mmCIF file of C-alpha atoms and ligand atoms in Angstrom:
data_model
loop_
_atom_site.group_PDB
_atom_site.id
_atom_site.type_symbol
_atom_site.label_atom_id
_atom_site.label_comp_id
_atom_site.label_asym_id
_atom_site.label_seq_id
_atom_site.Cartn_x
_atom_site.Cartn_y
_atom_site.Cartn_z
ATOM 1 C CA UNK A 1 -5.133 8.553 -12.731
ATOM 2 C CA UNK A 2 -6.080 9.183 -16.373
ATOM 3 C CA UNK A 3 -2.851 7.543 -17.632
ATOM 4 C CA UNK A 4 -3.514 4.482 -15.502
ATOM 5 C CA UNK A 5 -7.074 4.108 -16.824
ATOM 6 C CA UNK A 6 -5.865 4.597 -20.396
ATOM 7 C CA UNK A 7 -3.215 1.892 -19.948
ATOM 8 C CA UNK A 8 -5.753 -0.548 -18.515
ATOM 9 C CA UNK A 9 -8.209 0.233 -21.335
ATOM 10 C CA UNK A 10 -5.466 -0.318 -23.935
ATOM 11 C CA UNK A 11 -4.457 -3.579 -22.276
ATOM 12 C CA UNK A 12 -7.958 -5.079 -22.218
ATOM 13 C CA UNK A 13 -9.255 -3.339 -25.329
ATOM 14 C CA UNK A 14 -6.297 -3.574 -27.714
ATOM 15 C CA UNK A 15 -3.410 -5.695 -26.436
ATOM 16 C CA UNK A 16 -5.366 -8.798 -25.389
ATOM 17 C CA UNK A 17 -7.446 -10.464 -28.096
ATOM 18 C CA UNK A 18 -8.368 -13.405 -25.852
ATOM 19 C CA UNK A 19 -7.349 -15.063 -22.592
ATOM 20 C CA UNK A 20 -4.666 -16.961 -24.574
ATOM 21 C CA UNK A 21 -2.716 -13.670 -24.791
ATOM 22 C CA UNK A 22 -2.329 -13.270 -21.015
ATOM 23 C CA UNK A 23 1.303 -13.266 -19.904
ATOM 24 C CA UNK A 24 0.694 -14.827 -16.487
ATOM 25 C CA UNK A 25 -2.018 -17.005 -15.009
ATOM 26 C CA UNK A 26 -3.240 -14.335 -12.559
ATOM 27 C CA UNK A 27 -6.417 -13.765 -14.583
ATOM 28 C CA UNK A 28 -7.333 -17.439 -14.728
ATOM 29 C CA UNK A 29 -9.992 -19.102 -12.642
ATOM 30 C CA UNK A 30 -8.482 -21.935 -10.664
ATOM 31 C CA UNK A 31 -11.450 -23.901 -9.376
ATOM 32 C CA UNK A 32 -14.088 -25.587 -11.509
ATOM 33 C CA UNK A 33 -17.577 -24.189 -10.833
ATOM 34 C CA UNK A 34 -20.425 -26.433 -9.669
ATOM 35 C CA UNK A 35 -22.370 -28.298 -12.369
ATOM 36 C CA UNK A 36 -25.418 -25.981 -12.469
ATOM 37 C CA UNK A 37 -23.125 -23.004 -13.131
ATOM 38 C CA UNK A 38 -21.258 -24.983 -15.800
ATOM 39 C CA UNK A 39 -24.628 -25.668 -17.431
ATOM 40 C CA UNK A 40 -25.323 -21.928 -17.584
ATOM 41 C CA UNK A 41 -21.784 -21.277 -18.813
ATOM 42 C CA UNK A 42 -22.251 -23.692 -21.720
ATOM 43 C CA UNK A 43 -24.997 -21.393 -22.987
ATOM 44 C CA UNK A 44 -22.776 -18.307 -22.991
ATOM 45 C CA UNK A 45 -21.623 -17.195 -26.451
ATOM 46 C CA UNK A 46 -18.105 -18.281 -27.488
ATOM 47 C CA UNK A 47 -16.898 -14.743 -28.196
ATOM 48 C CA UNK A 48 -17.893 -13.652 -24.681
ATOM 49 C CA UNK A 49 -16.106 -16.653 -23.170
ATOM 50 C CA UNK A 50 -12.930 -16.093 -25.219
ATOM 51 C CA UNK A 51 -12.477 -12.692 -23.584
ATOM 52 C CA UNK A 52 -12.961 -13.880 -20.025
ATOM 53 C CA UNK A 53 -10.152 -12.656 -17.755
ATOM 54 C CA UNK A 54 -11.540 -13.470 -14.306
ATOM 55 C CA UNK A 55 -9.651 -15.082 -11.414
ATOM 56 C CA UNK A 56 -12.391 -16.751 -9.377
ATOM 57 C CA UNK A 57 -15.977 -17.857 -9.108
ATOM 58 C CA UNK A 58 -18.138 -14.838 -8.384
ATOM 59 C CA UNK A 59 -21.570 -16.418 -8.538
ATOM 60 C CA UNK A 60 -22.825 -17.295 -5.045
ATOM 61 C CA UNK A 61 -25.661 -19.710 -4.326
ATOM 62 C CA UNK A 62 -29.335 -18.803 -4.411
ATOM 63 C CA UNK A 63 -29.477 -15.817 -6.761
ATOM 64 C CA UNK A 64 -32.846 -16.331 -8.452
ATOM 65 C CA UNK A 65 -34.787 -13.076 -8.650
ATOM 66 C CA UNK A 66 -31.887 -10.912 -7.470
ATOM 67 C CA UNK A 67 -30.829 -7.528 -8.801
ATOM 68 C CA UNK A 68 -27.098 -7.792 -9.468
ATOM 69 C CA UNK A 69 -24.338 -5.327 -10.309
ATOM 70 C CA UNK A 70 -21.040 -6.563 -11.829
ATOM 71 C CA UNK A 71 -18.060 -4.215 -11.390
ATOM 72 C CA UNK A 72 -15.696 -4.451 -14.383
ATOM 73 C CA UNK A 73 -17.948 -6.808 -16.312
ATOM 74 C CA UNK A 74 -15.566 -7.112 -19.297
ATOM 75 C CA UNK A 75 -17.055 -9.102 -22.173
ATOM 76 C CA UNK A 76 -19.927 -10.099 -19.879
ATOM 77 C CA UNK A 77 -19.301 -13.747 -19.067
ATOM 78 C CA UNK A 78 -20.285 -13.595 -15.383
ATOM 79 C CA UNK A 79 -23.184 -11.242 -16.198
ATOM 80 C CA UNK A 80 -24.625 -13.718 -18.686
ATOM 81 C CA UNK A 81 -24.262 -16.630 -16.248
ATOM 82 C CA UNK A 82 -26.048 -14.473 -13.670
ATOM 83 C CA UNK A 83 -28.665 -13.425 -16.242
ATOM 84 C CA UNK A 84 -29.552 -17.084 -16.725
ATOM 85 C CA UNK A 85 -29.570 -17.911 -13.000
ATOM 86 C CA UNK A 86 -31.556 -14.892 -11.742
ATOM 87 C CA UNK A 87 -34.321 -15.783 -14.209
ATOM 88 C CA UNK A 88 -36.801 -13.391 -15.857
ATOM 89 C CA UNK A 89 -37.636 -11.663 -12.563
ATOM 90 C CA UNK A 90 -34.032 -10.801 -11.758
ATOM 91 C CA UNK A 91 -31.850 -8.138 -13.375
ATOM 92 C CA UNK A 92 -28.151 -7.756 -14.078
ATOM 93 C CA UNK A 93 -26.175 -4.546 -14.693
ATOM 94 C CA UNK A 94 -22.546 -4.735 -15.855
ATOM 95 C CA UNK A 95 -20.219 -1.719 -15.589
ATOM 96 C CA UNK A 96 -16.953 -1.458 -17.509
ATOM 97 C CA UNK A 97 -14.847 1.414 -18.848
ATOM 98 C CA UNK A 98 -13.337 -0.276 -21.930
ATOM 99 C CA UNK A 99 -15.283 0.207 -25.186
ATOM 100 C CA UNK A 100 -13.974 -2.953 -26.864
ATOM 101 C CA UNK A 101 -15.087 -5.108 -23.911
ATOM 102 C CA UNK A 102 -18.489 -3.390 -23.775
ATOM 103 C CA UNK A 103 -18.932 -3.886 -27.534
ATOM 104 C CA UNK A 104 -18.545 -7.657 -27.171
ATOM 105 C CA UNK A 105 -20.913 -7.733 -24.177
ATOM 106 C CA UNK A 106 -23.587 -5.604 -25.873
ATOM 107 C CA UNK A 107 -23.359 -7.463 -29.178
ATOM 108 C CA UNK A 108 -24.740 -10.625 -27.590
ATOM 109 C CA UNK A 109 -27.674 -9.369 -25.511
ATOM 110 C CA UNK A 110 -30.292 -10.530 -28.028
ATOM 111 C CA UNK A 111 -28.543 -13.892 -28.471
ATOM 112 C CA UNK A 112 -28.736 -14.658 -24.743
ATOM 113 C CA UNK A 113 -32.237 -13.242 -24.261
ATOM 114 C CA UNK A 114 -33.472 -15.687 -26.878
ATOM 115 C CA UNK A 115 -31.284 -18.559 -25.634
ATOM 116 C CA UNK A 116 -32.614 -18.176 -22.065
ATOM 117 C CA UNK A 117 -36.210 -17.908 -23.317
ATOM 118 C CA UNK A 118 -36.864 -14.384 -22.025
ATOM 119 C CA UNK A 119 -39.272 -12.029 -23.792
ATOM 120 C CA UNK A 120 -37.252 -8.960 -22.780
ATOM 121 C CA UNK A 121 -33.565 -8.688 -21.794
ATOM 122 C CA UNK A 122 -32.870 -8.848 -18.050
ATOM 123 C CA UNK A 123 -29.407 -7.387 -18.528
ATOM 124 C CA UNK A 124 -27.694 -4.136 -19.491
ATOM 125 C CA UNK A 125 -24.114 -2.911 -19.763
ATOM 126 C CA UNK A 126 -23.151 0.583 -18.654
ATOM 127 C CA UNK A 127 -19.971 2.414 -19.586
ATOM 128 C CA UNK A 128 -18.311 3.820 -16.491
ATOM 129 C CA UNK A 129 -15.500 3.909 -14.010
ATOM 130 C CA UNK A 130 -15.992 1.739 -10.934
ATOM 131 C CA UNK A 131 -14.163 4.411 -8.934
ATOM 132 C CA UNK A 132 -17.096 6.725 -9.701
ATOM 133 C CA UNK A 133 -20.051 4.425 -9.126
ATOM 134 C CA UNK A 134 -21.822 7.311 -7.394
ATOM 135 C CA UNK A 135 -21.855 9.185 -10.723
ATOM 136 C CA UNK A 136 -23.449 6.521 -12.915
ATOM 137 C CA UNK A 137 -27.074 7.183 -12.004
ATOM 138 C CA UNK A 138 -27.371 3.902 -10.103
ATOM 139 C CA UNK A 139 -29.870 4.111 -7.264
ATOM 140 C CA UNK A 140 -28.446 3.768 -3.763
ATOM 141 C CA UNK A 141 -29.657 0.702 -1.872
ATOM 142 C CA UNK A 142 -31.029 -0.902 -5.033
ATOM 143 C CA UNK A 143 -28.863 -4.036 -5.498
ATOM 144 C CA UNK A 144 -29.137 -7.389 -3.699
ATOM 145 C CA UNK A 145 -25.729 -8.528 -4.849
ATOM 146 C CA UNK A 146 -22.576 -6.912 -6.207
ATOM 147 C CA UNK A 147 -20.109 -9.180 -7.946
ATOM 148 C CA UNK A 148 -16.711 -8.476 -9.474
ATOM 149 C CA UNK A 149 -14.065 -10.710 -10.991
ATOM 150 C CA UNK A 150 -10.432 -9.626 -11.011
ATOM 151 C CA UNK A 151 -11.089 -5.890 -11.309
ATOM 152 C CA UNK A 152 -10.781 -4.088 -7.959
ATOM 153 C CA UNK A 153 -6.997 -4.659 -8.086
ATOM 154 C CA UNK A 154 -6.955 -2.528 -11.257
ATOM 155 C CA UNK A 155 -8.580 0.426 -9.485
ATOM 156 C CA UNK A 156 -6.362 3.057 -7.924
ATOM 157 C CA UNK A 157 -8.862 4.177 -5.278
ATOM 158 C CA UNK A 158 -9.998 0.853 -3.857
ATOM 159 C CA UNK A 159 -11.539 2.430 -0.749
ATOM 160 C CA UNK A 160 -13.883 4.484 -2.970
ATOM 161 C CA UNK A 161 -14.962 1.359 -4.870
ATOM 162 C CA UNK A 162 -15.863 -0.383 -1.604
ATOM 163 C CA UNK A 163 -17.561 2.724 -0.127
ATOM 164 C CA UNK A 164 -19.792 3.136 -3.197
ATOM 165 C CA UNK A 165 -20.536 -0.588 -3.383
ATOM 166 C CA UNK A 166 -21.716 -0.494 0.234
ATOM 167 C CA UNK A 167 -24.056 2.412 -0.575
ATOM 168 C CA UNK A 168 -25.516 0.652 -3.625
ATOM 169 C CA UNK A 169 -26.416 -2.510 -1.708
ATOM 170 C CA UNK A 170 -29.777 -3.095 -0.058
ATOM 171 C CA UNK A 171 -29.691 -3.951 3.661
ATOM 172 C CA UNK A 172 -28.953 -7.683 3.879
ATOM 173 C CA UNK A 173 -27.237 -7.579 0.481
ATOM 174 C CA UNK A 174 -23.728 -8.724 -0.199
ATOM 175 C CA UNK A 175 -20.665 -8.042 -2.260
ATOM 176 C CA UNK A 176 -19.279 -11.379 -3.457
ATOM 177 C CA UNK A 177 -16.110 -10.990 -5.456
ATOM 178 C CA UNK A 178 -12.841 -12.564 -6.504
ATOM 179 C CA UNK A 179 -9.658 -10.591 -6.685
ATOM 180 C CA UNK A 180 -5.896 -10.747 -6.407
ATOM 181 C CA UNK A 181 -4.230 -10.099 -3.034
ATOM 182 C CA UNK A 182 -0.609 -10.039 -1.943
ATOM 183 C CA UNK A 183 1.115 -11.163 1.234
ATOM 184 C CA UNK A 184 2.794 -7.755 1.603
ATOM 185 C CA UNK A 185 2.419 -4.242 0.167
ATOM 186 C CA UNK A 186 3.541 -3.985 -3.473
ATOM 187 C CA UNK A 187 6.363 -1.470 -4.070
ATOM 188 C CA UNK A 188 5.701 1.680 -6.099
ATOM 189 C CA UNK A 189 8.269 0.514 -8.662
ATOM 190 C CA UNK A 190 6.266 -2.651 -9.364
ATOM 191 C CA UNK A 191 3.029 -0.680 -9.377
ATOM 192 C CA UNK A 192 4.489 1.470 -12.164
ATOM 193 C CA UNK A 193 5.030 -1.581 -14.403
ATOM 194 C CA UNK A 194 2.141 -1.534 -16.919
ATOM 195 C CA UNK A 195 2.311 -5.265 -17.719
ATOM 196 C CA UNK A 196 2.337 -6.316 -14.053
ATOM 197 C CA UNK A 197 -0.541 -3.907 -13.395
ATOM 198 C CA UNK A 198 -2.491 -4.994 -16.479
ATOM 199 C CA UNK A 199 -2.029 -8.646 -15.526
ATOM 200 C CA UNK A 200 -3.790 -7.900 -12.208
ATOM 201 C CA UNK A 201 -0.656 -8.429 -10.104
ATOM 202 C CA UNK A 202 0.958 -5.170 -9.019
ATOM 203 C CA UNK A 203 -2.376 -3.496 -8.181
ATOM 204 C CA UNK A 204 -3.077 -6.331 -5.737
ATOM 205 C CA UNK A 205 -4.033 -5.264 -2.265
ATOM 206 C CA UNK A 206 -2.038 -6.476 0.694
ATOM 207 C CA UNK A 207 -4.721 -8.569 2.385
ATOM 208 C CA UNK A 208 -4.580 -6.742 5.719
ATOM 209 C CA UNK A 209 -5.067 -3.377 3.957
ATOM 210 C CA UNK A 210 -8.062 -4.869 2.153
ATOM 211 C CA UNK A 211 -9.654 -6.016 5.432
ATOM 212 C CA UNK A 212 -9.246 -2.519 6.877
ATOM 213 C CA UNK A 213 -10.690 -0.856 3.744
ATOM 214 C CA UNK A 214 -13.667 -3.222 3.763
ATOM 215 C CA UNK A 215 -14.384 -2.578 7.453
ATOM 216 C CA UNK A 216 -14.065 1.183 6.933
ATOM 217 C CA UNK A 217 -16.615 0.978 4.108
ATOM 218 C CA UNK A 218 -19.098 -0.649 6.518
ATOM 219 C CA UNK A 219 -18.488 -4.347 5.766
ATOM 220 C CA UNK A 220 -17.676 -5.116 9.393
ATOM 221 C CA UNK A 221 -16.913 -8.841 9.126
ATOM 222 C CA UNK A 222 -15.378 -9.821 5.734
ATOM 223 C CA UNK A 223 -15.527 -13.558 5.107
ATOM 224 C CA UNK A 224 -13.147 -15.399 2.756
ATOM 225 C CA UNK A 225 -14.914 -18.075 0.739
ATOM 226 C CA UNK A 226 -12.030 -19.505 -1.246
ATOM 227 C CA UNK A 227 -8.339 -18.807 -1.731
ATOM 228 C CA UNK A 228 -5.669 -20.129 -4.047
ATOM 229 C CA UNK A 229 -2.024 -19.137 -4.554
ATOM 230 C CA UNK A 230 -1.262 -17.645 -7.967
ATOM 231 C CA UNK A 231 1.745 -18.981 -9.827
ATOM 232 C CA UNK A 232 3.036 -16.443 -12.325
ATOM 233 C CA UNK A 233 4.652 -18.942 -14.707
ATOM 234 C CA UNK A 234 6.667 -16.305 -16.525
ATOM 235 C CA UNK A 235 10.351 -16.329 -15.570
ATOM 236 C CA UNK A 236 10.994 -12.638 -16.303
ATOM 237 C CA UNK A 237 7.977 -11.417 -14.341
ATOM 238 C CA UNK A 238 8.650 -13.889 -11.535
ATOM 239 C CA UNK A 239 12.110 -12.406 -11.105
ATOM 240 C CA UNK A 240 10.687 -8.911 -11.022
ATOM 241 C CA UNK A 241 8.229 -9.644 -8.189
ATOM 242 C CA UNK A 242 10.837 -11.442 -6.041
ATOM 243 C CA UNK A 243 9.471 -12.719 -2.715
ATOM 244 C CA UNK A 244 5.999 -11.251 -3.168
ATOM 245 C CA UNK A 245 3.276 -13.884 -3.134
ATOM 246 C CA UNK A 246 -0.083 -13.424 -4.810
ATOM 247 C CA UNK A 247 -3.393 -15.109 -4.099
ATOM 248 C CA UNK A 248 -6.760 -15.237 -5.739
ATOM 249 C CA UNK A 249 -9.320 -14.859 -2.969
ATOM 250 C CA UNK A 250 -13.101 -14.779 -3.114
ATOM 251 C CA UNK A 251 -14.649 -12.715 -0.344
ATOM 252 C CA UNK A 252 -18.226 -12.177 0.689
ATOM 253 C CA UNK A 253 -18.975 -8.863 2.387
ATOM 254 C CA UNK A 254 -22.435 -8.579 3.909
ATOM 255 C CA UNK A 255 -24.178 -5.272 4.479
ATOM 256 C CA UNK A 256 -25.891 -6.117 7.747
ATOM 257 C CA UNK A 257 -26.890 -3.759 10.521
ATOM 258 C CA UNK A 258 -25.294 -4.535 13.886
ATOM 259 C CA UNK A 259 -22.451 -6.878 12.850
ATOM 260 C CA UNK A 260 -19.752 -6.766 15.510
ATOM 261 C CA UNK A 261 -16.008 -6.429 14.958
ATOM 262 C CA UNK A 262 -15.390 -9.753 16.738
ATOM 263 C CA UNK A 263 -17.138 -13.108 16.945
ATOM 264 C CA UNK A 264 -19.293 -12.959 20.086
ATOM 265 C CA UNK A 265 -21.146 -15.816 21.756
ATOM 266 C CA UNK A 266 -24.861 -15.378 22.514
ATOM 267 C CA UNK A 267 -25.490 -19.129 22.801
ATOM 268 C CA UNK A 268 -27.157 -19.263 19.398
ATOM 269 C CA UNK A 269 -27.388 -22.149 16.957
ATOM 270 C CA UNK A 270 -28.628 -22.822 13.419
ATOM 271 C CA UNK A 271 -29.925 -25.766 11.461
ATOM 272 C CA UNK A 272 -29.701 -25.782 7.670
ATOM 273 C CA UNK A 273 -32.819 -27.460 6.327
ATOM 274 C CA UNK A 274 -31.670 -27.787 2.715
ATOM 275 C CA UNK A 275 -33.349 -26.313 -0.339
ATOM 276 C CA UNK A 276 -30.549 -24.322 -1.970
ATOM 277 C CA UNK A 277 -29.499 -25.507 -5.421
ATOM 278 C CA UNK A 278 -25.917 -26.777 -5.347
ATOM 279 C CA UNK A 279 -26.027 -27.038 -1.538
ATOM 280 C CA UNK A 280 -28.056 -30.231 -1.251
ATOM 281 C CA UNK A 281 -25.965 -31.792 1.547
ATOM 282 C CA UNK A 282 -24.920 -28.725 3.463
ATOM 283 C CA UNK A 283 -24.553 -24.959 3.262
ATOM 284 C CA UNK A 284 -21.178 -23.315 2.843
ATOM 285 C CA UNK A 285 -21.243 -19.791 4.246
ATOM 286 C CA UNK A 286 -17.479 -19.282 3.909
ATOM 287 C CA UNK A 287 -14.226 -21.238 4.073
ATOM 288 C CA UNK A 288 -14.645 -21.935 7.768
ATOM 289 C CA UNK A 289 -18.428 -22.289 8.160
ATOM 290 C CA UNK A 290 -20.071 -25.360 6.703
ATOM 291 C CA UNK A 291 -23.521 -26.336 7.982
ATOM 292 C CA UNK A 292 -24.332 -29.988 7.216
ATOM 293 C CA UNK A 293 -28.036 -30.385 6.452
ATOM 294 C CA UNK A 294 -30.050 -31.150 9.580
ATOM 295 C CA UNK A 295 -27.197 -30.663 12.072
ATOM 296 C CA UNK A 296 -27.513 -28.179 14.941
ATOM 297 C CA UNK A 297 -24.466 -25.912 14.723
ATOM 298 C CA UNK A 298 -23.425 -23.376 17.371
ATOM 299 C CA UNK A 299 -22.560 -20.003 15.817
ATOM 300 C CA UNK A 300 -21.324 -16.580 16.804
ATOM 301 C CA UNK A 301 -23.686 -13.607 16.599
ATOM 302 C CA UNK A 302 -22.255 -12.425 13.267
ATOM 303 C CA UNK A 303 -22.690 -15.787 11.526
ATOM 304 C CA UNK A 304 -26.239 -15.965 12.902
ATOM 305 C CA UNK A 305 -27.011 -12.597 11.314
ATOM 306 C CA UNK A 306 -25.355 -13.544 7.997
ATOM 307 C CA UNK A 307 -28.013 -16.186 7.615
ATOM 308 C CA UNK A 308 -30.916 -14.653 9.540
ATOM 309 C CA UNK A 309 -30.763 -11.136 8.047
ATOM 310 C CA UNK A 310 -30.151 -12.172 4.426
ATOM 311 C CA UNK A 311 -31.786 -14.086 1.579
ATOM 312 C CA UNK A 312 -30.719 -17.367 3.270
ATOM 313 C CA UNK A 313 -33.133 -17.016 6.206
ATOM 314 C CA UNK A 314 -35.931 -19.229 4.871
ATOM 315 C CA UNK A 315 -33.579 -22.237 4.566
ATOM 316 C CA UNK A 316 -32.690 -22.317 8.275
ATOM 317 C CA UNK A 317 -34.173 -22.930 11.712
ATOM 318 C CA UNK A 318 -32.847 -20.582 14.385
ATOM 319 C CA UNK A 319 -32.229 -21.260 18.073
ATOM 320 C CA UNK A 320 -31.439 -18.769 20.816
ATOM 321 C CA UNK A 321 -31.853 -15.075 21.471
ATOM 322 C CA UNK A 322 -29.629 -12.065 21.983
ATOM 323 C CA UNK A 323 -30.503 -11.841 25.700
ATOM 324 C CA UNK A 324 -27.305 -13.245 27.205
ATOM 325 C CA UNK A 325 -23.719 -12.687 26.136
ATOM 326 C CA UNK A 326 -21.385 -15.587 26.936
ATOM 327 C CA UNK A 327 -18.123 -13.900 25.919
ATOM 328 C CA UNK A 328 -15.879 -14.548 22.936
ATOM 329 C CA UNK A 329 -17.224 -17.242 20.616
ATOM 330 C CA UNK A 330 -15.011 -20.295 21.181
ATOM 331 C CA UNK A 331 -13.204 -21.472 18.091
ATOM 332 C CA UNK A 332 -13.162 -18.166 16.266
ATOM 333 C CA UNK A 333 -9.833 -17.398 14.657
ATOM 334 C CA UNK A 334 -8.304 -14.599 12.622
ATOM 335 C CA UNK A 335 -9.227 -14.102 9.015
ATOM 336 C CA UNK A 336 -5.941 -15.139 7.390
ATOM 337 C CA UNK A 337 -7.118 -15.645 3.840
ATOM 338 C CA UNK A 338 -4.109 -17.335 2.313
ATOM 339 C CA UNK A 339 -3.624 -20.987 1.529
ATOM 340 C CA UNK A 340 -1.768 -22.499 4.464
ATOM 341 C CA UNK A 341 0.840 -24.312 2.380
ATOM 342 C CA UNK A 342 1.847 -21.142 0.560
ATOM 343 C CA UNK A 343 2.765 -19.083 3.626
ATOM 344 C CA UNK A 344 3.283 -21.716 6.279
ATOM 345 C CA UNK A 345 0.270 -20.439 8.159
ATOM 346 C CA UNK A 346 -2.373 -22.509 9.895
ATOM 347 C CA UNK A 347 -5.811 -22.217 8.343
ATOM 348 C CA UNK A 348 -8.073 -20.570 10.868
ATOM 349 C CA UNK A 349 -11.466 -21.740 11.939
ATOM 350 C CA UNK A 350 -14.421 -19.954 13.446
HETATM 351 C C1 LIG B 401 -9.179 -8.690 -15.680
HETATM 352 S S1 LIG B 401 -10.479 -8.014 -16.628
HETATM 353 C C2 LIG B 401 -11.867 -8.882 -15.924
HETATM 354 C C3 LIG B 401 -13.113 -8.745 -16.752
HETATM 355 C C4 LIG B 401 -14.299 -9.586 -16.301
HETATM 356 N N1 LIG B 401 -14.655 -9.322 -14.927
HETATM 357 C C5 LIG B 401 -14.016 -11.045 -16.527
HETATM 358 O O1 LIG B 401 -14.063 -11.794 -15.544
HETATM 359 O O2 LIG B 401 -13.745 -11.437 -17.659
HETATM 360 C C6 LIG B 401 -10.635 -6.393 -15.990
HETATM 361 C C7 LIG B 401 -11.768 -5.566 -16.560
HETATM 362 O O3 LIG B 401 -11.985 -4.482 -15.671
HETATM 363 C C8 LIG B 401 -12.181 -3.301 -16.416
HETATM 364 N N2 LIG B 401 -11.751 -2.189 -15.542
HETATM 365 C C9 LIG B 401 -10.541 -2.018 -14.960
HETATM 366 N N3 LIG B 401 -10.525 -0.918 -14.197
HETATM 367 C C10 LIG B 401 -11.764 -0.368 -14.307
HETATM 368 C C11 LIG B 401 -12.362 0.796 -13.763
HETATM 369 N N4 LIG B 401 -11.689 1.618 -12.955
HETATM 370 N N5 LIG B 401 -13.658 1.045 -14.077
HETATM 371 C C12 LIG B 401 -14.340 0.228 -14.906
HETATM 372 N N6 LIG B 401 -13.825 -0.881 -15.458
HETATM 373 C C13 LIG B 401 -12.547 -1.180 -15.166
HETATM 374 C C14 LIG B 401 -11.345 -3.490 -17.657
HETATM 375 O O4 LIG B 401 -11.827 -2.692 -18.701
HETATM 376 C C15 LIG B 401 -11.521 -4.977 -17.924
HETATM 377 O O5 LIG B 401 -12.619 -5.229 -18.745
#
């Protein structure tokens, strides 16, 4: 374990000077963020941005006032975006194990505090291993949101990361994170390749293993928000990985009491009334739940709770009770997270 951590620290602390040094495009965000996030990003210091190695968009909607933890915060890009968006009443904690990355992040706290107009910083960076979150002095049940961008794949004990994250969340909180997944289990030989591991490829979780880990941790109904195939664009490495396919997927994992393992129909419905920045015309819960503003939408019990028992509650009107069960919720599908064109699968809907 120690060798692995040392190799990852050397890769991100010494080998890579900036994202231009990456040997594949696995650690590259594929989708442009919404305008209000781009606005915040424009205020983030250039040095922080140059050392961004994320693979997705890990900032969900409606985060003002939240207490956020970023696992593997690197040079701090996502933390600083979050610092701006949570405002002076929110707070952001970044955890990373690599000194060089932490140095960059810490060097710019004053710069951003002043830039965002805060009298005191609303951010801190902690040195630590995300596989030992229970040893960092972080209070259990104290975070509204845990984010992470292209890091869990680099951890050896992914189950432990998810277990600890679950414990650190408040009830109704969520883990919203982007990571690299594979369409089959990665061989030990490829896992032993330090470049493939450092580039966030060979530590990728086979998506079905991830779903089982997440459920075991207590995140009963993982929801994919976005997924994109990763093209390696490096002939030598492409040959090494063979038929394996990799995907960047953003998941949201809610910590909600009473979520069920399947989508069940209680005859409930929701109406999104608007009010969330960036979601003016409709609310996107995940890649198969979009609630157009003002439209009555039938939902399963789990989707109802994901809105009713979380920070999104005040933006919705709720219809129905839990009194009668009508069976399986019609239209619910499996949670195949991969882009249909890449694996010949049909995108599911629920
Ligand atoms: C691909 S980079 C992503 C950094 C950052 N999230 C970003 O988007 O720029 C991976 C980061 O995770 C950190 N990391 C990897 N494994 C870790 C672990 N077990 N504990 C803490 N940090 C870790 C590395 O030091 C590195 O900064």
